[in-house]
Amino acid sequence: MYTYYLSLREWFAARFDAIKDHQRGASAVEYGLLIGLIAVAIIAVLVILGPQLAGLFTDVSDQLPDAPQAPAGG
């Protein structure tokens, strides 16, 4: 039984190493696709919410008091 376990463990280790070596390039491509998808989602949110955010900042800046004037001849 122990011999079977060792041979099975060696077989899985060999398969894992082969998959790990094969997936290095694939992982980089997958990360690139994921970053691209996140960028598209951010752009979509900004396009959809952009006018609302601009209006919000305009309302806030309109409610702020004016800055005091600096004394002349300072």
Coordinates of C-alpha atoms in Angstrom, one line a residue:
M1 CA 0.0 0.0 0.0
Y2 CA 2.8 2.4 0.9
T3 CA 4.5 1.6 -2.5
Y4 CA 1.3 2.5 -4.3
Y5 CA 1.1 5.7 -2.4
L6 CA 4.7 6.7 -3.3
S7 CA 4.2 5.9 -7.0
L8 CA 0.9 7.8 -7.0
R9 CA 2.6 10.8 -5.3
E10 CA 5.4 10.8 -7.8
W11 CA 3.0 10.6 -10.7
F12 CA 1.0 13.6 -9.3
A13 CA 4.2 15.5 -8.6
A14 CA 5.4 15.0 -12.2
R15 CA 2.0 16.0 -13.6
F16 CA 1.9 19.1 -11.4
D17 CA 5.4 20.1 -12.5
A18 CA 4.5 19.7 -16.1
I19 CA 1.3 21.8 -15.7
K20 CA 3.2 24.4 -13.7
D21 CA 5.8 24.8 -16.4
H22 CA 3.1 24.9 -19.2
Q23 CA 1.0 27.5 -17.3
R24 CA 3.6 30.2 -16.9
G25 CA 3.0 31.7 -20.2
A26 CA -0.8 31.2 -20.0
S27 CA -0.8 32.9 -16.6
A28 CA 0.7 36.1 -18.1
V29 CA -1.9 36.1 -20.8
E30 CA -4.7 35.5 -18.3
Y31 CA -3.4 38.4 -16.2
G32 CA -3.3 40.6 -19.2
L33 CA -6.8 39.8 -20.1
L34 CA -8.0 40.4 -16.6
I35 CA -6.3 43.8 -16.5
G36 CA -7.9 44.7 -19.8
L37 CA -11.3 43.7 -18.5
I38 CA -10.9 45.7 -15.4
A39 CA -9.8 48.8 -17.5
V40 CA -12.9 48.4 -19.7
A41 CA -15.1 48.2 -16.6
I42 CA -13.6 51.3 -15.1
I43 CA -14.0 53.2 -18.3
A44 CA -17.6 52.1 -18.6
V45 CA -18.4 53.2 -15.0
L46 CA -16.7 56.6 -15.6
V47 CA -18.7 57.2 -18.8
I48 CA -21.9 56.3 -17.2
L49 CA -21.4 58.1 -13.9
G50 CA -19.1 61.0 -15.2
P51 CA -21.9 63.6 -15.6
Q52 CA -23.4 62.7 -12.2
L53 CA -20.0 63.1 -10.6
A54 CA -19.3 66.4 -12.3
G55 CA -22.7 67.7 -11.1
L56 CA -21.9 66.5 -7.6
F57 CA -18.6 68.3 -7.5
T58 CA -20.2 71.5 -9.0
D59 CA -22.9 71.5 -6.3
V60 CA -20.3 71.0 -3.5
S61 CA -18.0 73.8 -4.9
D62 CA -21.0 76.1 -5.2
Q63 CA -21.9 75.6 -1.6
L64 CA -18.3 76.4 -0.3
P65 CA -17.8 80.0 0.9
D66 CA -15.5 82.2 -1.1
A67 CA -11.9 82.4 0.0
P68 CA -10.9 85.6 1.8
Q69 CA -9.1 88.2 -0.2
A70 CA -5.4 88.9 0.5
P71 CA -4.7 92.3 1.9
A72 CA -3.4 94.8 -0.7
G73 CA 0.2 95.9 -0.6
G74 CA 1.2 92.9 1.5

